[in-house]
Structure formats: C-alpha cells, structure tokens
PDB file of C-alpha atoms in Angstrom:
ATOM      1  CA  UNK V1093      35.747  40.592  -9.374  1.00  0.00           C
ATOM      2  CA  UNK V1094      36.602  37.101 -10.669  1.00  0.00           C
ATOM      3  CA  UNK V1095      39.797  37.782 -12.960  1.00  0.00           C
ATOM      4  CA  UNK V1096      38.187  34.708 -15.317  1.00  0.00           C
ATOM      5  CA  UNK V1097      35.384  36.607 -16.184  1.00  0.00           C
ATOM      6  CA  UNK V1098      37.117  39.038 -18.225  1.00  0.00           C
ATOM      7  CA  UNK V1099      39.938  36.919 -20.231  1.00  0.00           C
ATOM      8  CA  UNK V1100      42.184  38.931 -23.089  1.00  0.00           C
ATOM      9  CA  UNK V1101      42.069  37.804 -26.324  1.00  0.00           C
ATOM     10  CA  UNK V1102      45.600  36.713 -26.250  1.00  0.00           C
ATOM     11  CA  UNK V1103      45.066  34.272 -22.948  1.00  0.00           C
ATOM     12  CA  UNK V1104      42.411  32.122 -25.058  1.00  0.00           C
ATOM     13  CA  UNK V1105      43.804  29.184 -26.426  1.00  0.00           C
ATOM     14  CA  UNK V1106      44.279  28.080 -30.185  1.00  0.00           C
ATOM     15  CA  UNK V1107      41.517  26.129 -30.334  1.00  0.00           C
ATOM     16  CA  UNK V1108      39.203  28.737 -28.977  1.00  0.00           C
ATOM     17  CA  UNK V1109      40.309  31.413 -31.280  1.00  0.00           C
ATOM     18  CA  UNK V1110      39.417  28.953 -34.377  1.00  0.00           C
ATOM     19  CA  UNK V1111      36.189  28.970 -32.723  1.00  0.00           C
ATOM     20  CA  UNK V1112      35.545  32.043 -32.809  1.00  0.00           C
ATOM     21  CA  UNK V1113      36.078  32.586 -28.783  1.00  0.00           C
ATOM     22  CA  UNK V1114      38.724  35.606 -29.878  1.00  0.00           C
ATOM     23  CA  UNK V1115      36.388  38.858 -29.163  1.00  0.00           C
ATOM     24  CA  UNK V1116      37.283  39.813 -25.408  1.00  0.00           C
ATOM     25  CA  UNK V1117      34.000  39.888 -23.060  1.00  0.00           C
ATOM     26  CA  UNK V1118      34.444  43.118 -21.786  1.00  0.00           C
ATOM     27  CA  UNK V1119      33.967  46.021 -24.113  1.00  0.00           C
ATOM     28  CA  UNK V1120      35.643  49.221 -23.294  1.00  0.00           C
ATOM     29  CA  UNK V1121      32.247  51.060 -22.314  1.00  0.00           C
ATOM     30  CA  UNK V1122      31.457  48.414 -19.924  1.00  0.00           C
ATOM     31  CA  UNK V1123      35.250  48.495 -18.491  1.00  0.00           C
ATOM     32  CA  UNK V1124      34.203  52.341 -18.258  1.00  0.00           C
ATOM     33  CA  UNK V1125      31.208  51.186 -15.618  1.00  0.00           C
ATOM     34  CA  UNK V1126      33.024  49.105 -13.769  1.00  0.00           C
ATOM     35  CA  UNK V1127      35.915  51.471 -12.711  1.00  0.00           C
ATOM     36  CA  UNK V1128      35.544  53.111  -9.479  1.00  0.00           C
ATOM     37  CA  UNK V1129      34.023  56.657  -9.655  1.00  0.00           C
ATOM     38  CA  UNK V1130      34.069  59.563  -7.284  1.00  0.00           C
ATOM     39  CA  UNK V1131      30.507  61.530  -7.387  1.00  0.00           C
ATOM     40  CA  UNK V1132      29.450  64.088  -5.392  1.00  0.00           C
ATOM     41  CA  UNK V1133      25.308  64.859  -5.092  1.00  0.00           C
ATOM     42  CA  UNK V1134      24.349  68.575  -3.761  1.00  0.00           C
ATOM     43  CA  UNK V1135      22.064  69.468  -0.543  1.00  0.00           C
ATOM     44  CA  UNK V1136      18.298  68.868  -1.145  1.00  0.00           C
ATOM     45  CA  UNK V1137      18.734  66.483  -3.845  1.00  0.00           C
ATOM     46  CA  UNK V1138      16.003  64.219  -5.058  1.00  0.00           C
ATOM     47  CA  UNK V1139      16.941  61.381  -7.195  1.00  0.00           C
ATOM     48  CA  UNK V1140      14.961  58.514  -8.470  1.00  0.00           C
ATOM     49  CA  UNK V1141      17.031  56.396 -10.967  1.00  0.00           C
ATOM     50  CA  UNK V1142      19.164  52.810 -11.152  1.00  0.00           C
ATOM     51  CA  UNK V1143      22.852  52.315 -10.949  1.00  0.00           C
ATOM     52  CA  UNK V1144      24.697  52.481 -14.485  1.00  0.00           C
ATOM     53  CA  UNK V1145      23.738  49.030 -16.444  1.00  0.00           C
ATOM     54  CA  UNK V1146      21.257  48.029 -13.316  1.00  0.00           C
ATOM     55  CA  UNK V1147      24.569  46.148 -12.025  1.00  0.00           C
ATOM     56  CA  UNK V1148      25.259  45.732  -8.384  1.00  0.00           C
ATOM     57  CA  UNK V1149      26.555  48.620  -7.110  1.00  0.00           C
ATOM     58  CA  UNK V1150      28.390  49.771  -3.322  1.00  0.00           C
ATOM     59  CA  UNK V1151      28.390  53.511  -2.736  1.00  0.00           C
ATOM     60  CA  UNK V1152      30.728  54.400  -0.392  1.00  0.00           C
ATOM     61  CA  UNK V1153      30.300  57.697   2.054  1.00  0.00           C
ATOM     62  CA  UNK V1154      32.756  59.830   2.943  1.00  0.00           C
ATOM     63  CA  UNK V1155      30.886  63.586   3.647  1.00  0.00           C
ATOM     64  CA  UNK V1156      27.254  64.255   4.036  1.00  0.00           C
ATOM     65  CA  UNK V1157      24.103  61.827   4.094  1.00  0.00           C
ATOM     66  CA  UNK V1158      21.806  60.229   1.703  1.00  0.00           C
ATOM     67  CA  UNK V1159      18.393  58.843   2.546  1.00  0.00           C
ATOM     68  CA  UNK V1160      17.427  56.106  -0.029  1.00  0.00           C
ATOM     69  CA  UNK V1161      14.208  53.855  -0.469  1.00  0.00           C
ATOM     70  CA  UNK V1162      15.387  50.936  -2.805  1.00  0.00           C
ATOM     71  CA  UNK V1163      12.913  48.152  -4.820  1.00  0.00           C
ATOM     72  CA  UNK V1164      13.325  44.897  -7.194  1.00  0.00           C
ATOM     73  CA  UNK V1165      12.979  46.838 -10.586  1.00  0.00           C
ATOM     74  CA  UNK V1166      10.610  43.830 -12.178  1.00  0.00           C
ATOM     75  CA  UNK V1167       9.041  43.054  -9.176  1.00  0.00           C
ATOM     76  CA  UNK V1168       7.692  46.892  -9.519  1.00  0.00           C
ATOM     77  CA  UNK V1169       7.348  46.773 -13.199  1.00  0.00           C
ATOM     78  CA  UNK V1170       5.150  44.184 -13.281  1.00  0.00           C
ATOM     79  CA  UNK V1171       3.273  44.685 -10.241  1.00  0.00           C
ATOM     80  CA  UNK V1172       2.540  48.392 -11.859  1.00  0.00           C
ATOM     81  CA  UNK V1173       1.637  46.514 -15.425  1.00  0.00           C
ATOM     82  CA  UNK V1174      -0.871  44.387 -13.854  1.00  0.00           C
ATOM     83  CA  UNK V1175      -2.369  47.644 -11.946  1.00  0.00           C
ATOM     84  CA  UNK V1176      -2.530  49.143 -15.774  1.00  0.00           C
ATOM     85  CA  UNK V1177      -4.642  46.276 -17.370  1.00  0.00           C
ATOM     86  CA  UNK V1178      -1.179  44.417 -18.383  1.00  0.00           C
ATOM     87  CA  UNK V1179       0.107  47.300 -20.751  1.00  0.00           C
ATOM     88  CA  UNK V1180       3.824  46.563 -20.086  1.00  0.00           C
ATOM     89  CA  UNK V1181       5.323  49.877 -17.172  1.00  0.00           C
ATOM     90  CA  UNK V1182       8.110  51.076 -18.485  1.00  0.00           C
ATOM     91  CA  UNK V1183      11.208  52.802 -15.976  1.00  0.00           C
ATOM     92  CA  UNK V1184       9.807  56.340 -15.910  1.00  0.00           C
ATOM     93  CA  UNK V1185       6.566  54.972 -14.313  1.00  0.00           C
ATOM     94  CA  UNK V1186       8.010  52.818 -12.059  1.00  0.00           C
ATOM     95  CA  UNK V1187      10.299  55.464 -11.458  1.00  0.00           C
ATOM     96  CA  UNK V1188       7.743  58.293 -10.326  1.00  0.00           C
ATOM     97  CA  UNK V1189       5.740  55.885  -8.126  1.00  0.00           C
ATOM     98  CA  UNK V1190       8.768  55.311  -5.624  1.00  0.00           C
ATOM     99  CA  UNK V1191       9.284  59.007  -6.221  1.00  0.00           C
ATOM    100  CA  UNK V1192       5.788  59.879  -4.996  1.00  0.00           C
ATOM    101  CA  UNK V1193       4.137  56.518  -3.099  1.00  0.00           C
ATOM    102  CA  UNK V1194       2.683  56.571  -0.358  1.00  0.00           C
ATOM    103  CA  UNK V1195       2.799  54.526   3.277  1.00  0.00           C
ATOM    104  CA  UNK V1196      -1.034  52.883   2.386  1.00  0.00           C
ATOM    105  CA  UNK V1197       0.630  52.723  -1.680  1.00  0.00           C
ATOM    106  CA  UNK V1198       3.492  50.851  -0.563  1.00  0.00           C
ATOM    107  CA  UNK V1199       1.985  48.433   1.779  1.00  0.00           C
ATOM    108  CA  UNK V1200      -0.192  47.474  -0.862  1.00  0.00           C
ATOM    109  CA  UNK V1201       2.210  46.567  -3.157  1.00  0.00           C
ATOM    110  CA  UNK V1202       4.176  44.688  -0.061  1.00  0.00           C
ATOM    111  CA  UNK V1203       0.995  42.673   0.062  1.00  0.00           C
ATOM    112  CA  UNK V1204       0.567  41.488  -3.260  1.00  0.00           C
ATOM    113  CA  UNK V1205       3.279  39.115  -3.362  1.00  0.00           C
ATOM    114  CA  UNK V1206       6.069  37.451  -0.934  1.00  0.00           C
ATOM    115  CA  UNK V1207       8.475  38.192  -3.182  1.00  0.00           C
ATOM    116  CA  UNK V1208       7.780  42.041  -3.009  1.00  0.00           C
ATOM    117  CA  UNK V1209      10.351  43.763  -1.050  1.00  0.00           C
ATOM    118  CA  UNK V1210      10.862  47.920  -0.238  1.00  0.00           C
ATOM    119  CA  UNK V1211      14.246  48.876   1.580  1.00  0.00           C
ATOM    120  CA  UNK V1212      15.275  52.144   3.450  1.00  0.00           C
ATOM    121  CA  UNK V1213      18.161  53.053   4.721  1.00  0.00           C
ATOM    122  CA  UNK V1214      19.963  56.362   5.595  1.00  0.00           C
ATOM    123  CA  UNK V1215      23.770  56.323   5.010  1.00  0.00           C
ATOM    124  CA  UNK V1216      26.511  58.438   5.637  1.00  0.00           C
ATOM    125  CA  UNK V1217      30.334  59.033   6.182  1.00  0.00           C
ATOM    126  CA  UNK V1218      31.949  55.784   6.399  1.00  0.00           C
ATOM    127  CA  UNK V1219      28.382  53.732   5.475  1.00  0.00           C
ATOM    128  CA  UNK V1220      28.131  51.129   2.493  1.00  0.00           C
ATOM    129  CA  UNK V1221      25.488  50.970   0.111  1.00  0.00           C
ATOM    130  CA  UNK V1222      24.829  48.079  -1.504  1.00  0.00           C
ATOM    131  CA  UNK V1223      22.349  48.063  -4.447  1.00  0.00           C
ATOM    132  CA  UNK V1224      21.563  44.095  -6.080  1.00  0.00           C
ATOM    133  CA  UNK V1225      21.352  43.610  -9.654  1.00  0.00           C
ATOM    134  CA  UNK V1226      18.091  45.132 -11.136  1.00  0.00           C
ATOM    135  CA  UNK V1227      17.305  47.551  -7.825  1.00  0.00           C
ATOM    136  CA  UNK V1228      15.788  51.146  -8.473  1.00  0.00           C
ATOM    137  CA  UNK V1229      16.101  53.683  -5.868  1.00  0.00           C
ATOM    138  CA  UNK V1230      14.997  56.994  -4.643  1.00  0.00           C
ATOM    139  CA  UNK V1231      16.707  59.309  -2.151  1.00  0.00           C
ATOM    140  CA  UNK V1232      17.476  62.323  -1.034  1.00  0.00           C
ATOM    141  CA  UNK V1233      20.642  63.997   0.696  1.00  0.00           C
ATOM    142  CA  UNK V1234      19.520  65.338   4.085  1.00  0.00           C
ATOM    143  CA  UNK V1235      21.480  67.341   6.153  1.00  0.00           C
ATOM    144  CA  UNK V1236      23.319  70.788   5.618  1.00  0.00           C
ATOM    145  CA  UNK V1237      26.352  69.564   3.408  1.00  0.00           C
ATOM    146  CA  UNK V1238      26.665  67.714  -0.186  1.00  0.00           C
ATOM    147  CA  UNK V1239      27.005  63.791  -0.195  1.00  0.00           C
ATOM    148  CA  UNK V1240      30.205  62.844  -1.498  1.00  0.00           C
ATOM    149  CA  UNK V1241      31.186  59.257  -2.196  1.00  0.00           C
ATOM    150  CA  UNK V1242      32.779  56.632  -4.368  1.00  0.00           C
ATOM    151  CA  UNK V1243      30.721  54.117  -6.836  1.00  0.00           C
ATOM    152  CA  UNK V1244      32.099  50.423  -7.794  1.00  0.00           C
ATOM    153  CA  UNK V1245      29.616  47.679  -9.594  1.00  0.00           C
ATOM    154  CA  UNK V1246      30.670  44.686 -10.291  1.00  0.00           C
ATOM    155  CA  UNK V1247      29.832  41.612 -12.146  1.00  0.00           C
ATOM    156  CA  UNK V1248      29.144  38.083 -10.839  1.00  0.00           C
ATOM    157  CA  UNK V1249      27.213  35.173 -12.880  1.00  0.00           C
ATOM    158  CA  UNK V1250      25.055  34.591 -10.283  1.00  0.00           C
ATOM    159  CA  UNK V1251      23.819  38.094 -11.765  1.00  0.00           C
ATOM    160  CA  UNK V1252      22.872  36.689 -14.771  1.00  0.00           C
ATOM    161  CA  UNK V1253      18.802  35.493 -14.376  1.00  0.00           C
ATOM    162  CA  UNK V1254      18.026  38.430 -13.311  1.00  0.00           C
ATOM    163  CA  UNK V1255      20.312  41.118 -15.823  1.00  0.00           C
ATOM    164  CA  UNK V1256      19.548  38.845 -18.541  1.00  0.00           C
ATOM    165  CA  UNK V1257      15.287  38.940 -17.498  1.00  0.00           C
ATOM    166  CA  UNK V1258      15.475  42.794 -17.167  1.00  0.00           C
ATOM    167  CA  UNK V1259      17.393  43.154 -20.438  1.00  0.00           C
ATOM    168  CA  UNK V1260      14.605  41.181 -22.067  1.00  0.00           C
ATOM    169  CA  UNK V1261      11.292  42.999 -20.565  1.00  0.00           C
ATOM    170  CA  UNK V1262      13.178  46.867 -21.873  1.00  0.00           C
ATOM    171  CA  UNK V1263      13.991  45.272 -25.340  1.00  0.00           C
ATOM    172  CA  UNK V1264      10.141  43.862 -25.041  1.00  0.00           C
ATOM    173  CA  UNK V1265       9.232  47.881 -24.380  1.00  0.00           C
ATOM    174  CA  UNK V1266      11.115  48.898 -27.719  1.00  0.00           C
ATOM    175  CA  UNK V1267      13.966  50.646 -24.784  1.00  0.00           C
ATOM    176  CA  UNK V1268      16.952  48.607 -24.525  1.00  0.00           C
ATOM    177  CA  UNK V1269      19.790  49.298 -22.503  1.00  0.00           C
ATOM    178  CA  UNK V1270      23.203  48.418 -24.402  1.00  0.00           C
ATOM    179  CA  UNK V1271      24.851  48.869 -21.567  1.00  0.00           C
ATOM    180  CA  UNK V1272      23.113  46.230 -19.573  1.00  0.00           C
ATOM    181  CA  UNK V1273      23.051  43.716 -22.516  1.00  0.00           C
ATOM    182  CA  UNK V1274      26.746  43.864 -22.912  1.00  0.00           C
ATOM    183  CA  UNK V1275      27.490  43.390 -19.301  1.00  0.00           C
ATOM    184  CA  UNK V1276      24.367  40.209 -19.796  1.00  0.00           C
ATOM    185  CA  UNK V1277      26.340  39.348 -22.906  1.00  0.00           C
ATOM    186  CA  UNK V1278      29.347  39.100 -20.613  1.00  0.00           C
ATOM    187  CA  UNK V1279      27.894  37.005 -18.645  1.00  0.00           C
ATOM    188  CA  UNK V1280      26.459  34.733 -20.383  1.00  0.00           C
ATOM    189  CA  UNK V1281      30.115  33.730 -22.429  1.00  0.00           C
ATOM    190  CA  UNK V1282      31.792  33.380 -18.679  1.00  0.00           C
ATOM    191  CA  UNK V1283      29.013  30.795 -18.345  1.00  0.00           C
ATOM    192  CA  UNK V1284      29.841  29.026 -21.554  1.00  0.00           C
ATOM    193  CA  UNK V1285      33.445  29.199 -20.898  1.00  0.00           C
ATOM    194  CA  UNK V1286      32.541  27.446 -17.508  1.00  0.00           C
ATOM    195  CA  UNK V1287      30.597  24.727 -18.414  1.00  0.00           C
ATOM    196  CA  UNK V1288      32.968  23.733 -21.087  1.00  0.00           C
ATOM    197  CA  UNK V1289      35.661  24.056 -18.304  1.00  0.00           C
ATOM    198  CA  UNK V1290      33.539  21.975 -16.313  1.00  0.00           C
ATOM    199  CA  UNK V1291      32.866  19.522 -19.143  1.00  0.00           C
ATOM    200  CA  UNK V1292      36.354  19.245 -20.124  1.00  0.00           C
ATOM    201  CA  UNK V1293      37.231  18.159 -16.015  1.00  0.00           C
ATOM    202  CA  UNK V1294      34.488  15.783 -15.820  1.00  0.00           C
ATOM    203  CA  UNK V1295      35.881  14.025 -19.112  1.00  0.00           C
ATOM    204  CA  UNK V1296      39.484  14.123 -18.088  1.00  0.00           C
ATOM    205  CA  UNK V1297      38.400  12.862 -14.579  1.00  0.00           C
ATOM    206  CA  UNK V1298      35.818  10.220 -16.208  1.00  0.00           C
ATOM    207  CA  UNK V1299      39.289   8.918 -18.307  1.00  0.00           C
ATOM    208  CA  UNK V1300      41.733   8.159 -14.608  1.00  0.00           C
TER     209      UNK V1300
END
C-alpha cells in the first residue's frame, strides 16, 4: 500500500489543518478491512458473496482447495437489469445467478458485450487469488479437507472509477455499503491531496 494514502492528522501541514484537511482518511473500521485475516472455510462449502468493501482482495492458500467462478459486479448488475425491463438488480440477484447459471446462461451474457468477462480458477496450498475492485464470486471447497488461508485488500486510486461507480448504483438501490464509501471517500481525498501536490510542483517548477 502507498504509505501517502493514509497520512495522520499530525503529518498534515498548518495550512491544511486551517483547511479543514485535519480528519485522517482512514477510519478505524476501514483500517479493520485492510489488516490481514486468517479464515478458514469447511468441506462442501458453497459461497456466493464479494470481498469486504468490494476492494481488491489476494487470498492466500495454505490447506485444502477452493474452486471459484469470479464476474465484474456492474457488468452483471446491469446486464441482469436490462434482462428485467431496466428495474435496477440488486446483489442478491446477481448473486444467485452465478450461484445457479448455466454453460448456455453464461455464454449469453459473454455475448452481450466485450466488456463482459467470467473467470474460473481452482486454487490451493501455496495459490494466490486475486479478486479486482468490484468482482463477485462463487465457489466451493472441493476436496476432503477445509480451505484455510489468509485475506489482504488493499487500496490503490486507480480503484477509484470503479469503487466510487459501484458505491453510487447500491446508494441508487436505497442499499449502501459504508464500508465501501469510506474506503471511496478515501480515495477520493488521496486524489485531491495529489493534484494539489501536483499543482503546487508545476507552479514551483513554472517559477525556475
């Protein structure tokens, strides 16, 4: 993680504490999600769900195996909307057709636009994970043992579009996620910090 995403209130300058620029970025629940966790999922397990916040997320392996068919949450969202007459799809739906689609079901969807995209993998001891921001997934640990891991997400600003697009669509369903707006919140003031950064250079450059 970039250490100048997350500044402490007492590293900000004078100047940006009269502005206001004094609250830190992070709050505690969101440092919460971005500590690394150790989970364990039993035998036989179905899941369908996203990763805490829909951040990015690596799952690490260390016993057992996990099979897991990933999608672009909006992509599916709105694909599903359009197949409802354009009622906005909330999670659960999108959420029970990866659960329950089928080979014809998915290459359908595939079809519809370039931009649609299903992934499968099967992981286990020693395998990576990676989930992008705004992925949903279902899988299932396969095999005779429990899957047993360790979870990191992380934030980037090139996370943003997408977290902040996401964040707007469930606050357009009446469901936000606080979680997710706080880590888009986040964001979004490393960006402002940046481009006055930036502005500041260009200035002092523009005056040499």
């Amino acid at each position: 993680m970039d250490d100048h995403l997350y500044p402490l209130e007492e590293e900000y300058p004078q100047h940006q504490k009269e502005a206001g620029w004094n609250t830190p970025p992070i709050m505690d629940k969101l440092k919460d999600i971005l500590s690394l966790v150790a989970f364990i999922i039993a035998k036989g397990r179905l899941t369908t769900s996203a990763e805490a916040a829909h951040l990015p997320t690596c799952r690490l392996g260390f016993v057992g195996t996990r099979s897991a068919v990933c999608t672009p949450t909006r992509s599916l969202l709105e694909y599903l909307s359009k197949l409802g007459g354009g009622a906005k799809c909330d999670l659960q739906r999108a959420y029970d057709w990866l659960k329950t689609v089928t080979t014809d079901a998915a290459k359908t969807f595939l079809e519809a636009s370039a931009e649609h995209t299903i992934m499968h993998a099967t992981v286990g001891p020693h395998d990576v994970l990676y989930l992008p921001p705004g992925w949903i997934f279902f899988e299932k640990v396969v095999g005779n043992s429990d899957f047993a891991g360790v979870r990191l997400q992380h934030l980037s600003l090139t996370d943003l579009p997408e977290l902040s697009a996401l964040s707007t669509y469930l606050m357009g369903l009446g469901m936000p996620n606080a979680n997710l707006q706080m880590a888009v919140d986040c964001l979004a003031l490393a960006e402002a910090q940046r481009s006055i950064s930036t502005g500041r250079s260009q200035i002092g450059r523009a005056h040499v």
